[in-house]
Short mmCIF file of C-alpha atoms and ligand atoms in Angstrom, two decimals:
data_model
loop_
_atom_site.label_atom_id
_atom_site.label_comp_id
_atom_site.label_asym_id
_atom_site.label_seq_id
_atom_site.Cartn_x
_atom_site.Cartn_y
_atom_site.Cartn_z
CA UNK A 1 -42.75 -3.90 2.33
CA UNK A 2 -39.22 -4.52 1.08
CA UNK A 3 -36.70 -5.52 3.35
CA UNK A 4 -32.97 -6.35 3.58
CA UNK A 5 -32.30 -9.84 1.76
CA UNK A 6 -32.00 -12.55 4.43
CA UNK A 7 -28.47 -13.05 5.43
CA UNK A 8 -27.81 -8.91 5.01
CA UNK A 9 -27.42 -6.37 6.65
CA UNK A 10 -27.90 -2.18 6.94
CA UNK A 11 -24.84 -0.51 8.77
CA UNK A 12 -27.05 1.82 10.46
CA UNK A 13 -25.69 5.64 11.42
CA UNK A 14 -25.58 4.12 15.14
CA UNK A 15 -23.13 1.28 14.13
CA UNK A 16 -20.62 3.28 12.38
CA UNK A 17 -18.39 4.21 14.92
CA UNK A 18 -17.39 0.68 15.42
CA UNK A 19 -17.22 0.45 11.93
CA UNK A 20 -14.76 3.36 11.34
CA UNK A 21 -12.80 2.39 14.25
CA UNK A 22 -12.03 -1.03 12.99
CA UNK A 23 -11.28 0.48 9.39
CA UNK A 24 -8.54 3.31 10.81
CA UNK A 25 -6.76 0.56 13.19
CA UNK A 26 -6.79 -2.13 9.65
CA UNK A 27 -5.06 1.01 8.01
CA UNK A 28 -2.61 1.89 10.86
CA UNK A 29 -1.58 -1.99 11.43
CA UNK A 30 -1.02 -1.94 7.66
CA UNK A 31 0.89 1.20 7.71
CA UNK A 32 3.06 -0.28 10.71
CA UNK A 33 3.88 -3.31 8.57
CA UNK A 34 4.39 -1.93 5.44
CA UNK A 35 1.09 -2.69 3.36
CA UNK A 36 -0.43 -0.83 0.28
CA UNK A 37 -3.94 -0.46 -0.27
CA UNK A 38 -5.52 -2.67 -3.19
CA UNK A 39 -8.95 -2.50 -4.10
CA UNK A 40 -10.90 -4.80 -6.35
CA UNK A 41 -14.19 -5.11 -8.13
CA UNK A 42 -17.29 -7.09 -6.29
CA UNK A 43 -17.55 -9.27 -8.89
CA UNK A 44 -14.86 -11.72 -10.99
CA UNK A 45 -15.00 -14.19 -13.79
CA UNK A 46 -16.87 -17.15 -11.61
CA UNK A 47 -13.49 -19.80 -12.72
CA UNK A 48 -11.06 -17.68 -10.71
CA UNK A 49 -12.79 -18.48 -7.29
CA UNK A 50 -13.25 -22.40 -8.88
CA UNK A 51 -9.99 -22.54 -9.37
CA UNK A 52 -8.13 -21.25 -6.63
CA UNK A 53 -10.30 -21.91 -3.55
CA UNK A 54 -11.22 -25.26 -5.21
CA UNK A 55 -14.78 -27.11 -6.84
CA UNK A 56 -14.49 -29.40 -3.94
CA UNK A 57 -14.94 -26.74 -1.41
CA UNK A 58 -18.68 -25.73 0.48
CA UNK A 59 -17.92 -21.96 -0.84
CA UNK A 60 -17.48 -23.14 -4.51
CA UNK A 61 -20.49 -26.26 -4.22
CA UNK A 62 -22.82 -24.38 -2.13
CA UNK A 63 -22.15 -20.86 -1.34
CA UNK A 64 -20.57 -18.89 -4.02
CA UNK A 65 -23.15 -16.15 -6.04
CA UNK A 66 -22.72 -17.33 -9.81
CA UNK A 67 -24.85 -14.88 -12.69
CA UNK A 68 -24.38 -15.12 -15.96
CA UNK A 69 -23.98 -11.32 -17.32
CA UNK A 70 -25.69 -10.24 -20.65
CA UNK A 71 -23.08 -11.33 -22.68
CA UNK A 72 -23.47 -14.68 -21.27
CA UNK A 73 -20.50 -14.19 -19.00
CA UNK A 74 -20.08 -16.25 -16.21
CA UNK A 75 -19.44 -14.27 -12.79
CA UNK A 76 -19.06 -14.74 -9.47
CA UNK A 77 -19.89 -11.89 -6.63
CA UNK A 78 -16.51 -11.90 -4.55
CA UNK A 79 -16.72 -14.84 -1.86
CA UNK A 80 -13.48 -13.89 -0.41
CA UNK A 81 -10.26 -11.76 -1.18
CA UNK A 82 -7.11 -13.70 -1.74
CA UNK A 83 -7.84 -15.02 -4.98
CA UNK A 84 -8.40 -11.43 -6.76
CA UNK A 85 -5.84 -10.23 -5.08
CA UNK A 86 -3.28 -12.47 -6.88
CA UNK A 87 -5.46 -11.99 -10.31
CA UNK A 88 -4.39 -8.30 -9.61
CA UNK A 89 -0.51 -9.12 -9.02
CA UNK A 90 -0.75 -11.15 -12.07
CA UNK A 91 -2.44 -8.67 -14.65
CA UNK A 92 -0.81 -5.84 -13.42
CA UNK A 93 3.17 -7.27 -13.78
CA UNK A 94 3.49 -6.90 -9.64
CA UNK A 95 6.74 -9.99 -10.11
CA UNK A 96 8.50 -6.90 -11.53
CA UNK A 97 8.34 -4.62 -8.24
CA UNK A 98 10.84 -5.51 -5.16
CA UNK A 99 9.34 -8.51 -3.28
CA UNK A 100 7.44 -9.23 -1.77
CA UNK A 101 4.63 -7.23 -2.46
CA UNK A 102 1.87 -5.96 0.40
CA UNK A 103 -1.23 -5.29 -0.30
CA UNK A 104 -4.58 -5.32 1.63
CA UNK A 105 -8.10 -4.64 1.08
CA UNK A 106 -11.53 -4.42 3.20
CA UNK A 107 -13.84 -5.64 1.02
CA UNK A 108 -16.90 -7.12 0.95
CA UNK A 109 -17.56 -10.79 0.59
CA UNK A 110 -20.49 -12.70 -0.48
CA UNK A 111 -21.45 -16.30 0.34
CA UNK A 112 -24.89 -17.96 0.55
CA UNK A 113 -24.29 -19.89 3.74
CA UNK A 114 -27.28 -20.36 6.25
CA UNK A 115 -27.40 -16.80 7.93
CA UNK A 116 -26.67 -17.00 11.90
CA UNK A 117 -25.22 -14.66 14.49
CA UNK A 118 -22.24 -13.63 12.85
CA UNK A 119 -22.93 -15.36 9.86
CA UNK A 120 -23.97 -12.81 7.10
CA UNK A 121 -24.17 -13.40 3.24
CA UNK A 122 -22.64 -10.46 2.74
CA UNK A 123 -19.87 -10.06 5.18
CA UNK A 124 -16.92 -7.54 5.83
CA UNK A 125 -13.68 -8.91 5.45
CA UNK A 126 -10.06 -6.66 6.03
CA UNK A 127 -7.41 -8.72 4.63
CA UNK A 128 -4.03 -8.88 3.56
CA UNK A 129 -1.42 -10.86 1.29
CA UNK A 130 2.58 -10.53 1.10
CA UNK A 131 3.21 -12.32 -2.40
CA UNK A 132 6.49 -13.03 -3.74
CA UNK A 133 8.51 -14.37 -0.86
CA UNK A 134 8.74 -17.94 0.62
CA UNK A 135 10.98 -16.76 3.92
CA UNK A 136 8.96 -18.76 7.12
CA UNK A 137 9.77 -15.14 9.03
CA UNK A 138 6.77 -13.29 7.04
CA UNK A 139 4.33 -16.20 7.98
CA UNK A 140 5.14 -15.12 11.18
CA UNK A 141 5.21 -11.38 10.42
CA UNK A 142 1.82 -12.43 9.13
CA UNK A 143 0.85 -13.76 12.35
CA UNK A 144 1.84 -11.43 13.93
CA UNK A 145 0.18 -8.69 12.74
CA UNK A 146 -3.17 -10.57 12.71
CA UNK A 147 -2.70 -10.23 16.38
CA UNK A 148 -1.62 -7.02 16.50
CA UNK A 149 -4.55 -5.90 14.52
CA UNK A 150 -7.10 -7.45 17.14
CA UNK A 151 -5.05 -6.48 19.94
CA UNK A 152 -4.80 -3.01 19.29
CA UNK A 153 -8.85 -2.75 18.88
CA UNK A 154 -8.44 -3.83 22.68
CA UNK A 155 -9.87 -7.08 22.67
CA UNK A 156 -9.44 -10.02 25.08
CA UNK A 157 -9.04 -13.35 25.08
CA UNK A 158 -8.43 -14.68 22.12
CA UNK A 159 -5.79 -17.79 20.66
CA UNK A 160 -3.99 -18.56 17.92
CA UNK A 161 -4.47 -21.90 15.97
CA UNK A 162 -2.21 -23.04 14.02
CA UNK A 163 -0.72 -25.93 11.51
CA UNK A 164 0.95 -27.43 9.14
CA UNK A 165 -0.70 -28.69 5.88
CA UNK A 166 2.71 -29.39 3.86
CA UNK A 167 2.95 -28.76 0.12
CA UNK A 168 1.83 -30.56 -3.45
CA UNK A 169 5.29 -32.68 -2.95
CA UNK A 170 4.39 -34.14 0.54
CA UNK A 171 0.76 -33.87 1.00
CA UNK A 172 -0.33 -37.23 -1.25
CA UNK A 173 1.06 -38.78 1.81
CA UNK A 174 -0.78 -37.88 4.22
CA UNK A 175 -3.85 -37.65 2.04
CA UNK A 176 -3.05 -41.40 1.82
CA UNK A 177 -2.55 -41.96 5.55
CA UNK A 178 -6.11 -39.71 6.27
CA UNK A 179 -8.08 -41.82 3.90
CA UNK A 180 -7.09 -45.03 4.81
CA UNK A 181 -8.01 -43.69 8.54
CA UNK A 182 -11.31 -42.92 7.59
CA UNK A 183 -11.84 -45.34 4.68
CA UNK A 184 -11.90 -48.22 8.28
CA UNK A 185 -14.78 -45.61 9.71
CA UNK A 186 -16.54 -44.86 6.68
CA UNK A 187 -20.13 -46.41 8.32
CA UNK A 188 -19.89 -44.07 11.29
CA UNK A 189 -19.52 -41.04 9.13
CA UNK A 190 -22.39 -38.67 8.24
CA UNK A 191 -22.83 -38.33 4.63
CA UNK A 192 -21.43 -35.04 4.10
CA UNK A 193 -17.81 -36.88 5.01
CA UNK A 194 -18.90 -39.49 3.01
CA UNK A 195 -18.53 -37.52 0.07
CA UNK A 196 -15.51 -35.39 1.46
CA UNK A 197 -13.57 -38.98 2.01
CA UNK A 198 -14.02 -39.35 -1.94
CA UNK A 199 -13.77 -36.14 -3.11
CA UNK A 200 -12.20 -33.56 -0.88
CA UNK A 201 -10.72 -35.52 2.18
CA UNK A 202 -8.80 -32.35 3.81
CA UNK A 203 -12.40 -31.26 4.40
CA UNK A 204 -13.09 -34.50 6.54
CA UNK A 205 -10.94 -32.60 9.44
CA UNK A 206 -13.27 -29.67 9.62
CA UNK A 207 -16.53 -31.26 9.65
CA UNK A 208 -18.54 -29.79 12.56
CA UNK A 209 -21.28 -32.75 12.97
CA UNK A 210 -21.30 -34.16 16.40
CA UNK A 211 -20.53 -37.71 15.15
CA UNK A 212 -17.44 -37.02 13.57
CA UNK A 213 -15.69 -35.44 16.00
CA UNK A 214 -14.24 -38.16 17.75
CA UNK A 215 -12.69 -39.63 14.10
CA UNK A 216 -11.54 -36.42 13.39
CA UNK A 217 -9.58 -35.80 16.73
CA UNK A 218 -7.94 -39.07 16.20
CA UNK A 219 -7.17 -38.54 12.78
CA UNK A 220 -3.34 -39.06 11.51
CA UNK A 221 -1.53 -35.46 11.43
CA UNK A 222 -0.34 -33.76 8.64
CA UNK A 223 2.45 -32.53 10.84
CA UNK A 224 3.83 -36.65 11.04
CA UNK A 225 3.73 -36.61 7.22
CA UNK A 226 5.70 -33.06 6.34
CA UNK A 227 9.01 -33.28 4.21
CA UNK A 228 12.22 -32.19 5.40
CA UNK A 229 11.62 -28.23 3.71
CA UNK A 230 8.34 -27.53 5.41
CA UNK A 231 8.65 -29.92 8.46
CA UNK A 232 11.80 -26.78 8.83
CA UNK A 233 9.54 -24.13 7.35
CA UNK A 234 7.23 -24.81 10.46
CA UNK A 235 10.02 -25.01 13.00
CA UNK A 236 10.88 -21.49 11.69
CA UNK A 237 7.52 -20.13 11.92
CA UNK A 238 7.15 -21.61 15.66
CA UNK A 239 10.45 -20.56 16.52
CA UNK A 240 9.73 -16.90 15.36
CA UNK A 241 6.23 -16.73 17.39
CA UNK A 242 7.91 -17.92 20.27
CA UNK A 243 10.51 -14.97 19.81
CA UNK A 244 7.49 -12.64 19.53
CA UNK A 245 6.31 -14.11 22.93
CA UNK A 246 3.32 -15.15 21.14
CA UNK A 247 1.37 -18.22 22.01
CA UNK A 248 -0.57 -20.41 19.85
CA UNK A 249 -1.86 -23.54 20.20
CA UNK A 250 -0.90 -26.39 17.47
CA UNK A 251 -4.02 -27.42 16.04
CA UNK A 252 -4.35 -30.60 13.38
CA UNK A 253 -7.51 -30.47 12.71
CA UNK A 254 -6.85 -26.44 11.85
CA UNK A 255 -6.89 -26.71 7.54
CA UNK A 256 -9.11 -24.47 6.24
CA UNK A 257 -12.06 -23.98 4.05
CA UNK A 258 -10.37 -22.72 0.85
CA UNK A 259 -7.94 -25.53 -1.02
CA UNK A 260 -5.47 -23.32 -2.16
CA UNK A 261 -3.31 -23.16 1.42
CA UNK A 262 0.24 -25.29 1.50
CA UNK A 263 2.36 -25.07 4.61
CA UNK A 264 1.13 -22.45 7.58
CA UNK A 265 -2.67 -22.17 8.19
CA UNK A 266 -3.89 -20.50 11.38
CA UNK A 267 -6.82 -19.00 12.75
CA UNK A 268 -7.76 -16.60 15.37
CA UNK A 269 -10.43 -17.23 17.55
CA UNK A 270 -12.21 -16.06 20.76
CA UNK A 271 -11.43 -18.22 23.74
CA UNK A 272 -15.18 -18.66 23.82
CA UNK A 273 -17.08 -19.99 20.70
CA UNK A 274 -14.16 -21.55 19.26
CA UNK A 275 -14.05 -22.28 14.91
CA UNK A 276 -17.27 -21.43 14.57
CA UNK A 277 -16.57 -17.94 15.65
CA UNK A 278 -13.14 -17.27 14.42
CA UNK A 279 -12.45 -13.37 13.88
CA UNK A 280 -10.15 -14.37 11.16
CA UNK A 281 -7.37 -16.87 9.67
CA UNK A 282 -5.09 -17.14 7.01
CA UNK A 283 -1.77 -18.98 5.71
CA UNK A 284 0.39 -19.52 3.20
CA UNK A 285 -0.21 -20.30 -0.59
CA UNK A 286 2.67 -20.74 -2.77
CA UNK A 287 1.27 -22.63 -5.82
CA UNK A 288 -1.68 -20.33 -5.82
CA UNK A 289 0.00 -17.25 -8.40
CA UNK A 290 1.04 -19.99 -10.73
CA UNK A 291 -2.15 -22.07 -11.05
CA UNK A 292 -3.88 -18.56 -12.29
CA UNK A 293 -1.43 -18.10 -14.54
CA UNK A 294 1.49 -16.66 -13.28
CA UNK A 295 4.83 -17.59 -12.63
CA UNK A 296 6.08 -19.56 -9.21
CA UNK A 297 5.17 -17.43 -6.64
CA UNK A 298 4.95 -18.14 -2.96
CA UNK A 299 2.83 -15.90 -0.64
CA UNK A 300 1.15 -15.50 2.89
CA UNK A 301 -1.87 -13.91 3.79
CA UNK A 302 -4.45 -13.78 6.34
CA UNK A 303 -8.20 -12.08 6.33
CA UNK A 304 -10.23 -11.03 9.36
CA UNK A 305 -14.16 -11.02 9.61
CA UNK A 306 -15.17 -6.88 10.56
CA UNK A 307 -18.62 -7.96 11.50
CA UNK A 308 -17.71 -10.57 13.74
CA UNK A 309 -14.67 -7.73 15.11
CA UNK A 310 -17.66 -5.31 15.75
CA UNK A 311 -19.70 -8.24 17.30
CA UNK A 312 -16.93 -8.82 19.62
CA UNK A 313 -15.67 -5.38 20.64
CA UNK A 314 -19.68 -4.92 21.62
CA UNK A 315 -19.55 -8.15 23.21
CA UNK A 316 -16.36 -7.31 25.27
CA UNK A 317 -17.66 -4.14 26.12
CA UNK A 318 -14.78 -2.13 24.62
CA UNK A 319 -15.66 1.29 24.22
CA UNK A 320 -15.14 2.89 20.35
CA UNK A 321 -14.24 6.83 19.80
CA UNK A 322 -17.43 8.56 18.77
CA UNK A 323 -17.40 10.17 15.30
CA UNK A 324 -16.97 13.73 15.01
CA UNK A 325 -20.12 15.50 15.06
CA UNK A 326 -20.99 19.00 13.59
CA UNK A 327 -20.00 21.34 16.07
CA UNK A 328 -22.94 24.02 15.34
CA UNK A 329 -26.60 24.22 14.65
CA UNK A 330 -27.97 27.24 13.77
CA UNK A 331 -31.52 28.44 14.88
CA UNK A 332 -33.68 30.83 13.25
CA UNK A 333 -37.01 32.49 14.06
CA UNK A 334 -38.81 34.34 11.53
CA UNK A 335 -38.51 34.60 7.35
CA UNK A 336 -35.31 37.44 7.52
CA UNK A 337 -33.46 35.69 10.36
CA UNK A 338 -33.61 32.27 8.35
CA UNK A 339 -32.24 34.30 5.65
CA UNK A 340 -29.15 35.51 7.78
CA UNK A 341 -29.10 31.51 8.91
CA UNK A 342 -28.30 30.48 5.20
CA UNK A 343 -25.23 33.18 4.57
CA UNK A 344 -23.99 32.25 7.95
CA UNK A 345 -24.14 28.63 7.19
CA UNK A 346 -22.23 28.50 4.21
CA UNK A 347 -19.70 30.59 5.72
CA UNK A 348 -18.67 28.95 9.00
CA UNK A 349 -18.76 25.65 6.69
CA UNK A 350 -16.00 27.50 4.32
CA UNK A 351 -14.23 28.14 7.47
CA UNK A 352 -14.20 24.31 8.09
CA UNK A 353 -16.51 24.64 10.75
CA UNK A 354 -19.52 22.00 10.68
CA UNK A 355 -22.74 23.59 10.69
CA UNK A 356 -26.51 21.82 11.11
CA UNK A 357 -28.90 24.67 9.98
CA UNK A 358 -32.48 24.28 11.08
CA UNK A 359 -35.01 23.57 8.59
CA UNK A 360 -38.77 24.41 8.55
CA UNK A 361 -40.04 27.23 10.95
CA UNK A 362 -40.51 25.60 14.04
CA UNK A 363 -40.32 27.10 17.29
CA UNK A 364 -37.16 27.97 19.33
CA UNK A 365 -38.21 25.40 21.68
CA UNK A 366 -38.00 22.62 19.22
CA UNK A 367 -35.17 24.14 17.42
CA UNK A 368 -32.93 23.46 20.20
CA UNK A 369 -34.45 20.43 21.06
CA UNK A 370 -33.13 19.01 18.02
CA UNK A 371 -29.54 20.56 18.25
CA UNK A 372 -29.43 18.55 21.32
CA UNK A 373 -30.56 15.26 20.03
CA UNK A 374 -27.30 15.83 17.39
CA UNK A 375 -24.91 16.74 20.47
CA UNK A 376 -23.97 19.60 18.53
CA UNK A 377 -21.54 21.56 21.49
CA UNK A 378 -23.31 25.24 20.29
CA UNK A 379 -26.45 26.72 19.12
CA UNK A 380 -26.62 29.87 16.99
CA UNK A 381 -29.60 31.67 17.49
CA UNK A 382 -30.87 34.16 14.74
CA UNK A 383 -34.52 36.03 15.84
CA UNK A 384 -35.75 39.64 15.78
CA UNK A 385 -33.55 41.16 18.37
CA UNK A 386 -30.22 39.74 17.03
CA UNK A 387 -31.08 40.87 13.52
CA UNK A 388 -32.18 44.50 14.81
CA UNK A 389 -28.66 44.48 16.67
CA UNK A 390 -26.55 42.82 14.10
CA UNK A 391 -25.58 40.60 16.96
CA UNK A 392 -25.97 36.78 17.04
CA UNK A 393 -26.53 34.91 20.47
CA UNK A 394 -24.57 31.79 20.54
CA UNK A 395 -25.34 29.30 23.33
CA UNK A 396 -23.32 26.45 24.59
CA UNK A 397 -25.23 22.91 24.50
CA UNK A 398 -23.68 21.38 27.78
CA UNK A 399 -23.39 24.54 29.93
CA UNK A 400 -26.88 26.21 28.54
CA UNK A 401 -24.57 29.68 28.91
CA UNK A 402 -25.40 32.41 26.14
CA UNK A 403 -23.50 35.30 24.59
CA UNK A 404 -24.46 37.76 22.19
CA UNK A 405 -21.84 38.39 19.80
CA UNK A 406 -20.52 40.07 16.40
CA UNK A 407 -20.00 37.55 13.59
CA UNK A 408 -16.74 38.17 13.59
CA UNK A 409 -16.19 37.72 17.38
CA UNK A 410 -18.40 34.65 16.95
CA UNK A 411 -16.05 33.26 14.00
CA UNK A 412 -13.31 34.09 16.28
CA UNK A 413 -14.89 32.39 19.09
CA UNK A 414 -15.89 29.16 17.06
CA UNK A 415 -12.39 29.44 14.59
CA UNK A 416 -10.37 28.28 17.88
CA UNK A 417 -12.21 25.23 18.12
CA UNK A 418 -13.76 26.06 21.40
P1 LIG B 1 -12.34 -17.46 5.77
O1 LIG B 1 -11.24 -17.16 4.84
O2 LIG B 1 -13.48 -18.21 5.18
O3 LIG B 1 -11.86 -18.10 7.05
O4 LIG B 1 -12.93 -16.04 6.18
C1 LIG B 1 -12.13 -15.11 6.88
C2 LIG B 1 -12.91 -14.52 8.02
O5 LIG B 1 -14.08 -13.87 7.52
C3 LIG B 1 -13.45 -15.52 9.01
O6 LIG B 1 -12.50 -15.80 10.01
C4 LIG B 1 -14.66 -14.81 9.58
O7 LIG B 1 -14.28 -13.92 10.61
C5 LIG B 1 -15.14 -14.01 8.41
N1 LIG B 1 -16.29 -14.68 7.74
C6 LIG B 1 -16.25 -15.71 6.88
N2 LIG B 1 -17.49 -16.02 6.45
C7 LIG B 1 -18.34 -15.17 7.06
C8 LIG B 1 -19.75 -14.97 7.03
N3 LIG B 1 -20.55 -15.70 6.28
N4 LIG B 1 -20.28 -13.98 7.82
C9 LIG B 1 -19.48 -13.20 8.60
N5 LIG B 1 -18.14 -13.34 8.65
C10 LIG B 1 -17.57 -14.31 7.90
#
């Protein structure tokens, strides 16, 4: 027996209400604030992810899909959205529209990571990126939205993390500061931050090994080492969300997975579970366009996790609109009637009127049995009599009430929606 590859999932006809939900309100937040859809393939030339989210990083090292194509091609599936996103504003001359540009995508993302509640190898992710404008008020914008996204799907309880990780010009510092901290500690760290402290040491902050914590929380701050133009970008930013009335909590440790981020990172997560559960995060990445090639080009974005959204809305209890379901099924009895069932099928659907027409010659009994497993609000029923009257008898699922009718009073009946 086949079955799913570990980590993945089926999205089964159950589950997609929650789905769609979470898709319309992504599309209405980005309508509210101004974003354009952007979709792009699954897979990428495997250097764009190394570059931009870094070879030091777990998703480059250890999780990214890498295949070689026939031609010998090296690709990557699509381990997250940003960085194609910004290959797409590059090869497709975006710099020369008004800035900055919105875009946003739900996409999915791939990543071999060791599969746990809401940790999927192939995940959901609804994102979006404002590139081409360095002003602290669209980090905030950016922010803000996030939230508005999440709140607007009615859940609960929720904060916002967020920091400061400075930029290429004052970062060495603190880089400096951190590694000196931990260079003192190095025998009480597990080897994982061994390595990070040599080769990635922004990754020391989020290491999630019991040990460590304690170093990490007493880490130096990248806030104490910020230069004058993004110690004020951040004072901005704050100042902004506190306009909004929205809180956050400052978080040092808060940097990130992905090495392309400068300035603002934040993350939104559920009161309870904390990082490990975060519904989604972001921040700004200003060297990011011009290390793939394109010219100086600051830009914000943030991405949200849908399955961990659908996870939560389930977990909150927060009740999703059901999905529109056919609002007719038509039963027949006997080899003429089914014949009738077919014409009249077609030509309610033409009418725009959803039809589920019986198949197989079962009996009446089990006919309507299965219009009411669909929930279908009326049954059509075709047999002997109707045909000898040139009358159909159209019953209403919830009341059990039938009428016989003309087809035309029973298009005029079904035309107003009723
Ligand atoms: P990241 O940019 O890595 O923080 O990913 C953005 C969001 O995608 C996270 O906040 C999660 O909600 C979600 N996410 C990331 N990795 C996974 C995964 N393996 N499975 C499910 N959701 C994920």
């Amino acid at each position: 027996m086949y079955k799913a590859p570990r980590g993945t999932v089926d999205i089964l006809p159950e589950e997609q209400a929650f789905w769609r939900y979470v898709e319309a309100k992504a599309a209405e937040v980005c309508q509210l604030y101004g974003y354009q859809r952007l979709d792009t393939p699954v897979f990428e030339e495997a250097a764009l992810f190394t570059r931009s989210i870094g070879e030091g990083t777990d998703i480059v090292t250890k999780e990214m899909y890498v295949f070689k194509d026939r031609s010998g091609k090296q690709l990557a599936l699509r381990p997250e959205g940003t960085a194609p996103v910004c290959r797409a504003y590059i090869e497709h001359g975006m710099d020369n529209l008004p800035q900055p540009v919105k875009l946003y995508y739900l996409a999915p993302a791939f990543r071999y990571e060791r599969p746990q509640a809401g940790r999927y190898r192939q995940h959901y992710q609804f994102g979006c990126e404002a590139i081409g404008d360095g002003d602290p008020a669209l980090d905030s914008e950016v922010i803000h939205m996030a939230c508005q996204f999440f709140t607007s799907l009615g859940l609960k309880e929720l904060t916002v993390q967020l920091n400061s990780i400075g930029c290429k010009s004052c970062r060495p510092e603190y880089i400096k500061a951190l590694k000196g901290y931990y260079q003192e500690r190095a025998a009480d760290l597990c080897p994982d931050c061994k390595t990070r402290l040599e080769k990635n040491p922004l990754r020391l902050l989020d290491c999630k090994r019991q040990g460590c914590q304690h170093i990490a929380d007493n880490s130096p701050r990248s806030t104490d080492y910020l230069c004058p133009e993004c110690r004020s970008h951040f004072e901005v930013v704050t100042e902004f969300l506190r306009s909004l009335d929205l809180p956050f909590n400052f978080n040092h440790r808060l940097v990130r997975g992905l090495d392309y981020y400068t300035k603002t990172v934040f993350e939104v997560q559920p009161l309870a579970g904390g990082a490990q559960s975060a519904l989604g995060g972001g921040g700004r990445y200003d060297d990011l366009i011009e290390q793939l090639g394109g010219k100086p080009t600051p830009a914000v974005g943030f991405a949200a996790g849908m399955d961990r959204v659908v996870l939560t809305l389930k977990k909150q209890g927060i009740p999703v609109p059901p999905l529109p379901l056919p609002e007719v099924f038509i039963a027949h009895l006997g080899n003429e009637a089914k014949g009738e069932a077919v014409k009249l099928a077609a030509s309610l659907r033409s009418q725009g009127i959803g039809v589920v027409m019986a198949s197989g010659d079962r009996s009446l009994k089990a006919q309507l049995r299965q219009a009411n497993s669909l929930g279908t609000g009326y049954a059509i029923i075709i047999g002997e009599e109707e045909i000898k009257n040139r009358k159909l008898t159209l019953r209403n699922m919830v009341s059990g009430e039938q009428q016989s009718l003309t087809p035309a009073e029973l298009r005029a009946v079904l035309g107003k929606g009723t």
